[in-house]
Coordinates of C-alpha atoms in Angstrom, one line a residue:
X232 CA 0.0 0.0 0.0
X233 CA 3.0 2.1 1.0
X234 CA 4.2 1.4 -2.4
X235 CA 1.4 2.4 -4.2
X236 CA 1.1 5.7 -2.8
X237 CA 5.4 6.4 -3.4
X238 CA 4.5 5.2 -7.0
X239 CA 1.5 7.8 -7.7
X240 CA 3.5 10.3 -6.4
X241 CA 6.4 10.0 -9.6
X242 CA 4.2 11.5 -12.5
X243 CA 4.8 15.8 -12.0
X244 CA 6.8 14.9 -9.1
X245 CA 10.0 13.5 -10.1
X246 CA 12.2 16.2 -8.5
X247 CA 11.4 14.5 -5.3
X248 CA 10.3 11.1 -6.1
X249 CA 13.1 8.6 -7.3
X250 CA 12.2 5.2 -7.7
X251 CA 15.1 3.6 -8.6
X252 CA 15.8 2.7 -5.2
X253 CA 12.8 1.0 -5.2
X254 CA 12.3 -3.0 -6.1
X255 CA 10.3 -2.3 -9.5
X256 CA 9.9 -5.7 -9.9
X257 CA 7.6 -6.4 -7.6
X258 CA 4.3 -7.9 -7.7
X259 CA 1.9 -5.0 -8.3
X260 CA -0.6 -7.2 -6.6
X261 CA 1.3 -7.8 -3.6
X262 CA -0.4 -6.5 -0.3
X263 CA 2.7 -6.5 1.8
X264 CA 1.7 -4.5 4.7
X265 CA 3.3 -3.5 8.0
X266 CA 2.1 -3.5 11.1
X267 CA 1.9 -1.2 14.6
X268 CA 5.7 -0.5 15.4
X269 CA 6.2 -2.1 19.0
X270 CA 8.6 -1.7 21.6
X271 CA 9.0 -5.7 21.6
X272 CA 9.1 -8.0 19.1
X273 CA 5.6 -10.4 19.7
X274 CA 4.7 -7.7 21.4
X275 CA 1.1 -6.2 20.1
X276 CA 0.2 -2.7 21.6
X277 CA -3.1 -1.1 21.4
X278 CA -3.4 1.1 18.1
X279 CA -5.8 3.4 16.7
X280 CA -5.6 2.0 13.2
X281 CA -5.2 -2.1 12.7
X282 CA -4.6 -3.8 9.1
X283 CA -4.9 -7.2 7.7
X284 CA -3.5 -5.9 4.3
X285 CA -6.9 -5.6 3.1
X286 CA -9.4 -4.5 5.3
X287 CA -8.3 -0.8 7.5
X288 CA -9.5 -1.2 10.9
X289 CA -9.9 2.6 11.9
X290 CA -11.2 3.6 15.8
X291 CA -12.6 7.2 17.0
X292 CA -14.0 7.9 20.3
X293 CA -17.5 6.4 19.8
X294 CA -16.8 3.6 16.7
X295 CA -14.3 1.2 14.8
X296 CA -15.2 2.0 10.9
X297 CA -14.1 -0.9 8.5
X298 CA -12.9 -0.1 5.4
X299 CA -11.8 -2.1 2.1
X300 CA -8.4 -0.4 1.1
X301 CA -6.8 -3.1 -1.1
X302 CA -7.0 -3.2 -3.8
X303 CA -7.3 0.5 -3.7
X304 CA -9.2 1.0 -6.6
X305 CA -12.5 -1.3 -5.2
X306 CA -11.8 1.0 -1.7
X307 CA -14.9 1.3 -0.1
X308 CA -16.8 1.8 3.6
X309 CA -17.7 -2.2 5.3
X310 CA -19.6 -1.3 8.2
X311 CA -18.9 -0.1 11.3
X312 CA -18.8 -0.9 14.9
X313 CA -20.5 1.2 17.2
X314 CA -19.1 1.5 21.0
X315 CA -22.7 1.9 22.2
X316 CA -23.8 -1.5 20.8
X317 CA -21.0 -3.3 21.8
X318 CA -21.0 -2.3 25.5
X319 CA -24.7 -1.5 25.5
X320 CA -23.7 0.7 28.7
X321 CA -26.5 2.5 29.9
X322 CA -25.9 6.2 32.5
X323 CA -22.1 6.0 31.4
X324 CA -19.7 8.0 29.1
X325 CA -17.8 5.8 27.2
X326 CA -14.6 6.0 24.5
X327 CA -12.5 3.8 22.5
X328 CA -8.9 3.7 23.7
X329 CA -7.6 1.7 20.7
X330 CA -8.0 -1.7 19.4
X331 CA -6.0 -4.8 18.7
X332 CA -6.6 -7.4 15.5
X333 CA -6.3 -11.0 15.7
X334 CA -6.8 -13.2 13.3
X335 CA -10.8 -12.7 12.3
X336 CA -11.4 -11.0 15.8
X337 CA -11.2 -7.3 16.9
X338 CA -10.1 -6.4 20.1
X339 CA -12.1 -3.3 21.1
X340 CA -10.5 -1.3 24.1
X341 CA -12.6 1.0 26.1
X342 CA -13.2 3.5 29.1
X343 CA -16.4 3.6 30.6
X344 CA -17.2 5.8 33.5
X345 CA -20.6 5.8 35.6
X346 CA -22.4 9.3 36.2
X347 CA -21.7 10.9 39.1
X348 CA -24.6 10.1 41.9
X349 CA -23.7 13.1 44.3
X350 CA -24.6 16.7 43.3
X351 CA -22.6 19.8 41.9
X352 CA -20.6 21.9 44.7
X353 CA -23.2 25.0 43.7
X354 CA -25.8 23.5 46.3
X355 CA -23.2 23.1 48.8
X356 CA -23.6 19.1 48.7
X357 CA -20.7 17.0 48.2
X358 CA -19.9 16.0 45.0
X359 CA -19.2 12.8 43.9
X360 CA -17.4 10.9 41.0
X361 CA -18.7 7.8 39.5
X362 CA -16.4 4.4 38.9
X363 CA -14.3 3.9 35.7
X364 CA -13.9 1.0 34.2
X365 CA -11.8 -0.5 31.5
X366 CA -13.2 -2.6 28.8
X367 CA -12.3 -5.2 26.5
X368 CA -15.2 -6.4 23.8
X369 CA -13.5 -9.1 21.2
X370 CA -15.7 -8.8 18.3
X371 CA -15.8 -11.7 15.9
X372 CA -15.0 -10.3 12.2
X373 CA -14.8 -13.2 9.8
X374 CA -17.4 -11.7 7.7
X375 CA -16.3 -7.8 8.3
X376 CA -20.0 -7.0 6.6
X377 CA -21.3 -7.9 9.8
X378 CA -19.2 -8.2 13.1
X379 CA -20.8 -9.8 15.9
X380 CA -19.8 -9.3 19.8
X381 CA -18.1 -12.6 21.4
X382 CA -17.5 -11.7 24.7
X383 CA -16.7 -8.4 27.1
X384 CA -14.6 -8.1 29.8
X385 CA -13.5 -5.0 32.8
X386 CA -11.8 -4.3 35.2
X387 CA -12.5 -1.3 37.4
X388 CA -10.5 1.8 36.7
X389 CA -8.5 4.0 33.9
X390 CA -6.7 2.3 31.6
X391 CA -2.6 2.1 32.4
X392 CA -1.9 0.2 29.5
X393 CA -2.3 -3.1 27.6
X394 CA -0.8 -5.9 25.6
X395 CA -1.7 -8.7 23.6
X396 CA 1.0 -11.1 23.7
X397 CA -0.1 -14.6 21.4
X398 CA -3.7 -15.4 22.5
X399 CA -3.6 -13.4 25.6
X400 CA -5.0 -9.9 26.2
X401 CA -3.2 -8.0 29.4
X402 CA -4.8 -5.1 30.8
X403 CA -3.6 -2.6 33.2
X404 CA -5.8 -0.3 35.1
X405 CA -5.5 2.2 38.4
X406 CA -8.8 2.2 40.4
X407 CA -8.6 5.3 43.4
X408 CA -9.0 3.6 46.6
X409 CA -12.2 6.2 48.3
X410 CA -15.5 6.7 46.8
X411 CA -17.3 9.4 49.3
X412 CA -17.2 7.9 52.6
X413 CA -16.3 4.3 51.8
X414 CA -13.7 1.9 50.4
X415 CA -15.1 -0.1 47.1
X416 CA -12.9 -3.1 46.6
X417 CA -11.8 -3.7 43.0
X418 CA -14.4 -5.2 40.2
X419 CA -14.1 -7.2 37.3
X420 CA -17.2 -7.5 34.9
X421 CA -17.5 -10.7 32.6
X422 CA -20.6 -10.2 29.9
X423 CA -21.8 -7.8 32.1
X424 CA -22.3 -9.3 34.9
X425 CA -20.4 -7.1 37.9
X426 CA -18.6 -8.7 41.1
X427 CA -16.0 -7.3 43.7
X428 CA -12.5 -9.6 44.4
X429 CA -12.9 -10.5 48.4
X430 CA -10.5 -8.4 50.5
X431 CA -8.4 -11.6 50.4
X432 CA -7.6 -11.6 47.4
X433 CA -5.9 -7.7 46.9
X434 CA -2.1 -7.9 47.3
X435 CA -0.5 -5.0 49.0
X436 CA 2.9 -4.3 49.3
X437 CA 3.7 -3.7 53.0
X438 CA 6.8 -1.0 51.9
X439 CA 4.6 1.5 50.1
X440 CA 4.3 4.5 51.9
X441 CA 1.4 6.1 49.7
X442 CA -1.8 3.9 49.2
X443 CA -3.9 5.3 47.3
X444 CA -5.3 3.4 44.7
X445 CA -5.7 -0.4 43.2
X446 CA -3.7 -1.8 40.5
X447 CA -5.3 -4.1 38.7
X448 CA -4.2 -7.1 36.1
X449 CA -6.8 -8.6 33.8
X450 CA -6.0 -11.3 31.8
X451 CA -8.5 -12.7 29.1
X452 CA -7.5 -15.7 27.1
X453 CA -9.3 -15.0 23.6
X454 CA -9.1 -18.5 22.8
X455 CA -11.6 -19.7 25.4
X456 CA -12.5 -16.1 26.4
X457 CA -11.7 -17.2 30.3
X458 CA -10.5 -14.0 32.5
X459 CA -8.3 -13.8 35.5
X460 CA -7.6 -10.8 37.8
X461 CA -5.0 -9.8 40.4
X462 CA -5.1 -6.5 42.2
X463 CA -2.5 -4.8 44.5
X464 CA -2.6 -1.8 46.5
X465 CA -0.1 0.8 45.4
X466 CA 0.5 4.4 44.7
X467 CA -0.3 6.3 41.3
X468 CA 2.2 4.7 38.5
X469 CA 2.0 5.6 34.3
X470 CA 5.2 3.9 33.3
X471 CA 4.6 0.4 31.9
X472 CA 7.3 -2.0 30.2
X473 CA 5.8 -5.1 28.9
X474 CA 8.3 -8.1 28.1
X475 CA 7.2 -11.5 26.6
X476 CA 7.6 -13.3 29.7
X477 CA 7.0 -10.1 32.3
X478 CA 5.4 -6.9 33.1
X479 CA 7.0 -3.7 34.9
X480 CA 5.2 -1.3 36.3
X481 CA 7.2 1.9 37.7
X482 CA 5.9 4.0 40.5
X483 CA 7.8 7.5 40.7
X484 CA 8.2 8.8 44.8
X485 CA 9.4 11.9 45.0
X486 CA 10.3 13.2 48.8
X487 CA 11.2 16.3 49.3
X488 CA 13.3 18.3 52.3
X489 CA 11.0 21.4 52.8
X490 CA 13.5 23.7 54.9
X491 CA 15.1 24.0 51.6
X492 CA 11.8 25.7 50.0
X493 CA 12.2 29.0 48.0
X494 CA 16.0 28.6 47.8
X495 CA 18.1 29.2 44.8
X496 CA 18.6 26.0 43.0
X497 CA 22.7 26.8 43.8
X498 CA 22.2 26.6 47.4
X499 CA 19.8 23.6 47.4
X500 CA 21.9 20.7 48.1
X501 CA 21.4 17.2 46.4
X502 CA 20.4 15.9 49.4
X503 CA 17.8 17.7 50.2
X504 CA 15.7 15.8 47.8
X505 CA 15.2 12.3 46.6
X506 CA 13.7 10.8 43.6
X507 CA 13.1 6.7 43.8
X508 CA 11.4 4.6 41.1
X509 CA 10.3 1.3 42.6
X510 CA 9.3 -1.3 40.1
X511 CA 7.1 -4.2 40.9
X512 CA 7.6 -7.7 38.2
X513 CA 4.8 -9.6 37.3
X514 CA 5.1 -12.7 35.5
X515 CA 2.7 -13.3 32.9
X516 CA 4.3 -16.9 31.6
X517 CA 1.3 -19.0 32.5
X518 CA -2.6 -18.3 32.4
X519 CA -2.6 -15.9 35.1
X520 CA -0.6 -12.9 36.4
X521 CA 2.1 -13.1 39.8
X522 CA 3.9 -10.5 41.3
X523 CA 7.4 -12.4 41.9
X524 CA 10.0 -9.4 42.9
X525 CA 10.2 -5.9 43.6
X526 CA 13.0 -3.3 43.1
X527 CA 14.5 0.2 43.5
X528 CA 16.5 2.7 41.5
X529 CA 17.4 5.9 41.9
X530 CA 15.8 8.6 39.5
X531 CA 12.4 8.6 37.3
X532 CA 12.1 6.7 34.1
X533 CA 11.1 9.0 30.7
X534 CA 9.0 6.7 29.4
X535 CA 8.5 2.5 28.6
X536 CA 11.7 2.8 26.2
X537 CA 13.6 3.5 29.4
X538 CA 13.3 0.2 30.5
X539 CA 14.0 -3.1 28.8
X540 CA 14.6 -7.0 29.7
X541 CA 17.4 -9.2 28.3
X542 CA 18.3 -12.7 30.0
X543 CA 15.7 -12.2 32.4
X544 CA 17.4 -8.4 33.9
X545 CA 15.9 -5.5 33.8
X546 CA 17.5 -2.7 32.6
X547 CA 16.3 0.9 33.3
X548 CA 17.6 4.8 32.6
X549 CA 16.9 7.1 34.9
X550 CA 17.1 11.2 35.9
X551 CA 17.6 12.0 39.0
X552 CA 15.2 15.4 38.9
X553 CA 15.3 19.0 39.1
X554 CA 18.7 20.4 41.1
X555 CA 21.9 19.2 40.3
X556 CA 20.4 16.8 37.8
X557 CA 22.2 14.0 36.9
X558 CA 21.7 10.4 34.5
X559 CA 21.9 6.9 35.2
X560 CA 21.8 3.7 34.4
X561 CA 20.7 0.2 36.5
X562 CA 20.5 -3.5 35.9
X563 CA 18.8 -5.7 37.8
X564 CA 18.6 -9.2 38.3
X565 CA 15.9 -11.7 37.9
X566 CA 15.0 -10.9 41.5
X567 CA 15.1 -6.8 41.0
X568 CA 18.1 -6.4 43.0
X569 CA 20.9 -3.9 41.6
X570 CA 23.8 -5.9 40.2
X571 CA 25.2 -2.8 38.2
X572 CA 25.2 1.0 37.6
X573 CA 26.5 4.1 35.6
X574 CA 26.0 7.6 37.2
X575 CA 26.8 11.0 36.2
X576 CA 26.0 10.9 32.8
X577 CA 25.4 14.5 31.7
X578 CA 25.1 16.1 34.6
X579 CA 22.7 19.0 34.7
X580 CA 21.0 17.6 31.4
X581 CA 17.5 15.3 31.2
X582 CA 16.9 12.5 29.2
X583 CA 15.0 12.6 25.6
X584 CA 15.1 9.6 24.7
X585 CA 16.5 6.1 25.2
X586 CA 16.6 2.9 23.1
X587 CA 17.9 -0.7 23.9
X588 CA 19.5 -2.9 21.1
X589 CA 20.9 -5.7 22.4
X590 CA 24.0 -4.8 24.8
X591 CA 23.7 -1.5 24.0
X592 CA 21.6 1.4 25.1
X593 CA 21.4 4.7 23.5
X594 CA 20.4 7.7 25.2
X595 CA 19.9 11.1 24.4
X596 CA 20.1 14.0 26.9
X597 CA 19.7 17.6 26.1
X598 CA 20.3 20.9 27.8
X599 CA 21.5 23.1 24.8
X600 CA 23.0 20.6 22.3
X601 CA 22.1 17.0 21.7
X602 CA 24.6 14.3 22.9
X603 CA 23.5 11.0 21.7
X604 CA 25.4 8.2 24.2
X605 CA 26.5 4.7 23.3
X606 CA 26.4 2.5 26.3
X607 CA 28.0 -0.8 26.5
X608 CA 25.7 -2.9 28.4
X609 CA 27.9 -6.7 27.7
X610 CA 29.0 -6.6 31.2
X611 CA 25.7 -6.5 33.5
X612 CA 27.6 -5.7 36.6
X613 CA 29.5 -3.2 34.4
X614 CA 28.1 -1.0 32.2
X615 CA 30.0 2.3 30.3
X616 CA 30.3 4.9 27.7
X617 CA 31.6 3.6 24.7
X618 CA 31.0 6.8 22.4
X619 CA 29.3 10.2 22.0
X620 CA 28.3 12.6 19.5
X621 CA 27.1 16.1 20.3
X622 CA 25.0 18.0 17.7
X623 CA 22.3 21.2 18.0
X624 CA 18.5 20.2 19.2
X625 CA 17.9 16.8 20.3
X626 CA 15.9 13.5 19.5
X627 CA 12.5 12.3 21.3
X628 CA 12.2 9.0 19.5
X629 CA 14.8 6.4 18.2
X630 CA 14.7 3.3 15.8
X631 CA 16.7 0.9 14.9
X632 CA 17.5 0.5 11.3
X633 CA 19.7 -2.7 10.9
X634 CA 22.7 -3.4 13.1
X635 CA 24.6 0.1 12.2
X636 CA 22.1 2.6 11.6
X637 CA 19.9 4.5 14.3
X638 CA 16.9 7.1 12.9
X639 CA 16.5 9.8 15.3
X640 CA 13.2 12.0 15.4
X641 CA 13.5 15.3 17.1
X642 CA 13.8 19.1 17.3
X643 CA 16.5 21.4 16.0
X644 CA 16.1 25.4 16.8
X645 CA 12.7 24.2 17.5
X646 CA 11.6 22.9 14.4
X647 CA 11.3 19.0 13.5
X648 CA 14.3 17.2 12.7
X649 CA 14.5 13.6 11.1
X650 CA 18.1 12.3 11.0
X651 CA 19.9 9.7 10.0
X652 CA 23.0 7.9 12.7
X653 CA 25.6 5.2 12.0
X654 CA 26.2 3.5 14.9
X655 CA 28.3 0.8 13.4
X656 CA 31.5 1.7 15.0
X657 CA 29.9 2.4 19.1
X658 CA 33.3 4.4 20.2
X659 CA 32.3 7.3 17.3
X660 CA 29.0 7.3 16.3
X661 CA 28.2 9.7 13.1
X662 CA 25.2 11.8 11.8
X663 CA 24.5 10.3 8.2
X664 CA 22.6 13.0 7.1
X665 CA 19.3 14.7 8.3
X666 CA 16.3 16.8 7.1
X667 CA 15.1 19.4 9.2
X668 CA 11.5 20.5 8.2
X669 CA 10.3 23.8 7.5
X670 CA 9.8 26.2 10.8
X671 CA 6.6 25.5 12.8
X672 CA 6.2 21.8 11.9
X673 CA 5.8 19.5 14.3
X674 CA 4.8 15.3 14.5
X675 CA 3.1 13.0 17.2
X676 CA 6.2 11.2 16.1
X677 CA 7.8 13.1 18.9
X678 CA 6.0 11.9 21.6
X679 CA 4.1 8.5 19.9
X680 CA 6.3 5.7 18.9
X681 CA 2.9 4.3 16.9
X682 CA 2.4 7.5 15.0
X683 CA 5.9 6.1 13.4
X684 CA 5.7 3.1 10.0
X685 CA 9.5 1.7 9.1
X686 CA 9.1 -0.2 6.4
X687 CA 12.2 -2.9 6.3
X688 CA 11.6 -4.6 3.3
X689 CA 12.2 -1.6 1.3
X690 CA 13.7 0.8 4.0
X691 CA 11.2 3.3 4.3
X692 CA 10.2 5.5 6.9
X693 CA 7.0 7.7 7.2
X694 CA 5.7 9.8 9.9
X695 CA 2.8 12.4 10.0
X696 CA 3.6 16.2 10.2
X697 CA 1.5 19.1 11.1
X698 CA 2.8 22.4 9.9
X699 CA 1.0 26.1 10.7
X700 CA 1.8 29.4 7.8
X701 CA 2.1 32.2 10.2
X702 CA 0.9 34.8 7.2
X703 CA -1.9 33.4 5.9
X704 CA -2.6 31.7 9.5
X705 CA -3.7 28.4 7.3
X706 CA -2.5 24.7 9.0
X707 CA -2.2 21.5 7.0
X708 CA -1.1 17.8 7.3
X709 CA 0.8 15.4 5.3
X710 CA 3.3 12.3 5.4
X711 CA 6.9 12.3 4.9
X712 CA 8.4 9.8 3.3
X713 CA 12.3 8.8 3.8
X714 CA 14.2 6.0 2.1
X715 CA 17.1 4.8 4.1
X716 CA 19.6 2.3 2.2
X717 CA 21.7 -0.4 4.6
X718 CA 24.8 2.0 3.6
X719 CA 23.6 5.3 5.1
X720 CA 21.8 7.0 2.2
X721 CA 19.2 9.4 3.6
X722 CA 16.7 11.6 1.9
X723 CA 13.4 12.8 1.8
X724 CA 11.3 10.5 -0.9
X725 CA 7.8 11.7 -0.8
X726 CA 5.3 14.1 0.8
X727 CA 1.6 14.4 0.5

C-alpha cells in the first residue's frame, strides 16, 4: 500500500520522487503491509488504526469503521462498529482507547465511566465521582460486513496500558481507593455481569508508603474467552514496560526536604531531595498474572523505552530530577536487585530519549546541544560509555534500522528534525545525514512511537507532520516519506 502511494507520487513529481531505489519488480498485486511499530518483538500494543492488508480497521471515540483499502481501486466503507452496541452501557460516558486485530477478531478497548450520583458543589452538597472501568469487547470479524460481539470483559479503573501477547490480552488499570465515605474493593465484569475480588484476594505491598489506589491485572484468554484478575494496592504509577515473559510497572516517589523551599537552585543541596522509582515484576508466563519481585532505583524513568529486559534483567535509565540533575543507568537481576550501575552521565541535562539494542543502550540527553550516548551494556555488573556525538537540538524517539544505523526523530532550533545515525563503529558514532522540516512543523512522532511506519523490506520511513503558515494563518497535514539504504543514504522520498 505504501508502495502504491510512493508510486502515484512519480508522474509531476520527479524532482522529489526517485524510484530507482525501489524493487520495481515487484508484484503489483502484492499487499505486503506493516504492522503497529512495538517496543518488543511479539509484542502487540493497542493502536488506533489495525490492518490485515486488506481490510483498515480505523477507531474514533465512539466507533471502529471498517474499510476495504486493497486493492485500492475497489476502496470502499464495510460497516462499522459502534461503541454503544457493543457495550450496551446504559448512565455512562464511554470511548475507544484503541484496538487490537487477531486473526478474524477485533479487540475493542474501552473507558467507561458511571455518572456521578452526588450533586454539583453549587448547592453546597458533596460532590461525587462515579467508577471507571476499563473494557475489552472481542468482536468476531470473519465476515467484516457484519461483526458480531463474542465476549466483554473489565476491570475497574482508567486504563494504564495493555498488551496482547499470542492469545492473551493483558490489561492494566488504576482504580482510586475512596468513593465518598467508603472503600469499594476492585471489580471485574465478565458479559456484564459485575462482582468485587474478596479483600483476600488484593495484594498489598507492605513498603509503600502512599496507598492510594488499586492496581489491577486482567488477563483474558481469547481462545476460550476465560478472565483472571490480580489486584494490589499501590500508589499512582504511568510507566509500563511489557516483556514476553514479564510486566513492569514503575511508580515514581518523589520526597522532598522542605527547609530547603524557595531557595536558589545553587544553594539547594542534592540531598535535600530524593527521587526513587520502585518497580514491581509480574510474571505473565502462565494463564494468570504473579507478582514475583520488587525493586528500587534511583531517578524517574522517561518513558517505557527507558526500561528493557534481556536474559531475564531488567535494565532501566533514569534522571535523578530538578537540582543538580544528573543520568543513570541500572540493571537488575531476575530478582530486582541492583547488580550494576552508571552515574553522572550528563550532569545538569535530562533524558530525551532512550533505546535498547541488544547490549547496547542509546540515550539522548539535552540541555543546549544534543549528545546522543552509546552505552555498552555486555557486562551486567559493568556497564559504560563507549561513544558520544554532540549535535544542535535533540531526538525524542529512536529506531533501529539494521545493526549500524539508528533514525532519530527530534527538534533542531525548535523545528522537526529527522536524522539519520551510523552506529556501526559504538566508540564514534556519526550523523549520516538529516532533514530538518520547515519552521513551525511538528509530529506525534515526537512523543508516539505508533504515530511512526519503518518499512524494512524496502527501508522506508514515514511519519505524519502538522505544519502552521504564520501569514496566511492556514494549518495542514501530510506524510513524509524517507528511504534509508543499509549504507547510510538518507533523503526525503515523498510528501503528500
Amino acid at each position: 500500500q505504501l508502495m502504491d502511494f510512493i508510486r502515484s507520487k512519480g508522474p509531476g513529481r520527479s524532482d522529489q520522487v526517485k524510484l530507482s531505489g525501489l524493487d520495481d519488480t515487484e508484484d503489483p498485486g502484492s499487499n505486503y503491509y506493516t504492522g503497529t511499530n512495538v517496543q518488543v518483538a511479539g509484542v502487540d500494543e493497542i493502536d488506533r488504526i489495525k490492518t490485515d492488508g486488506a481490510l483498515v480497521y480505523i477507531a474514533s471515540s465512539d466507533r471502529v469503521s471498517i474499510v476495504l483499502a486493497y486493492p485500492s481501486s475497489s476502496m470502499s466503507n464495510v460497516s462499522e462498529v459502534l461503541i454503544d452496541d457493543i457495550l450496551g452501557v446504559k448512565g455512562s460516558y464511554s470511548s475507544i482507547l484503541g484496538i487490537y486485530l487477531a486473526g478474524d477478531m477485533l479487540i475493542v478497548i474501552c473507558d467507561t465511566f458511571s455518572y456521578h450520583d452526588g450533586h454539583w458543589p453549587t448547592d453546597g452538597r458533596y460532590w461525587a465521582p462515579g467508577k471507571a472501568m476499563t473494557v475489552a469487547v472481542a468482536i468476531d470479524v470473519s465476515d467484516p460486513y457484519s461483526p458480531k460481539v463474542m465476549k466483554n470483559a473489565g476491570v475497574g479503573g482508567f486504563s494504564v496500558g495493555s498488551r496482547l501477547i499470542g492469545d492473551m490480552l493483558y490489561i492494566i488499570s488504576q482504580d482510586p481507593i475512596w468513593n465518598k465515605d467508603r472503600i469499594d474493593l476492585p471489580s471485574i465484569m465478565v458479559d456484564g455481569d459485575v462482582r468485587e475480588l474478596s479483600a483476600k484476594d488484593v495484594r498489598f505491598d507492605p513498603d509503600c508508603t502512599r496507598v492510594s489506589t488499586f492496581t489491577n491485572f486482567l488477563v483474558m484468554d481469547i481462545t476460550d474467552m476465560s478472565v483472571n484478575c490480580t489486584s494490589i494496592l499501590t500508589d499512582v504509577s504511568s510507566t509500563l514496560y511489557v516483556s514476553a515473559m514479564n510486566i513492569y510497572l514503575a511508580f515514581v516517589e518523589w520526597r522532598w526536604d522542605l527547609s530547603t523551599w524557595g531557595a536558589d537552585d545553587a544553594a539547594v543541596s542534592s540531598d535535600s531531595f530524593e527521587v526513587l522509582t520502585k518497580i514491581f515484576k509480574m510474571d505473565i508466563s502462565g494463564s494468570d498474572i504473579r507478582p514475583v519481585a520488587m525493586g528500587k532505583v534511583d531517578g524517574y524513568p522517561l518513558n517505557q523505552f527507558s526500561m528493557d529486559e534481556k536474559d531475564g534483567m531488567l535494565r532501566i535509565a533514569t534522571c535523578s530530577g530538578w537540582a543538580h540533575r544528573e543520568n543513570m543507568v541500572f540493571v537488575l537481576d531476575e530478582d530486582m536487585k541492583v547488580i550494576g550501575s552508571l552515574r553522572g552521565i550528563a550532569v545538569n541535562e535530562t533524558i530525551q530519549s532512550a533505546r535498547f539494542i541488544g547490549d547496547t543502550l542509546y540515550l539522548v540527553t539535552f540541555l543546549q546541544t544534543d549528545p546522543l550516548f552509546v552505552i555498552d551494556l555486555s557486562d551486567p555488573g559493568e556497564p559504560k560509555v563507549m561513544g558520544e556525538l554532540v549535535l544542535p537540538g535533540f531526538s525524542t524517539y529512536l529506531h533501529p534500522v539494521g545493526d549500524s544505523l539508528l533514525v532519530g526523530i527530534g527538534l533542531e532550533d525548535w523545528t522537526l528534525k529527522v536524522s539519520l545515525f551510523d552506529v556501526s563503529d559504538p566508540t564514534a558514532p556519526m550523523e549520516k545525514g538529516k532533514v530538518v522540516v520547515d519552521i513551525n512543523a511538528w509530529s506525534s512522532a515526537l512523543w508516539d512511537h505508533k504515530a511512526v511506519m519503518f518499512d524494512d523490506r524496502h527501508h522506508l520511513l514515514a511519519i505524519p507532520v502538522f505544519s502552521f503558515n504564520e501569514e496566511s494563518l492556514t494549518s495542514s497535514e501530510e506524510i513524509l516519506v524517507f528511504s534509508i539504504s543499509s549504507t547510510g543514504g538518507f533523503r526525503l522520498l515523498a510528501s503528500a
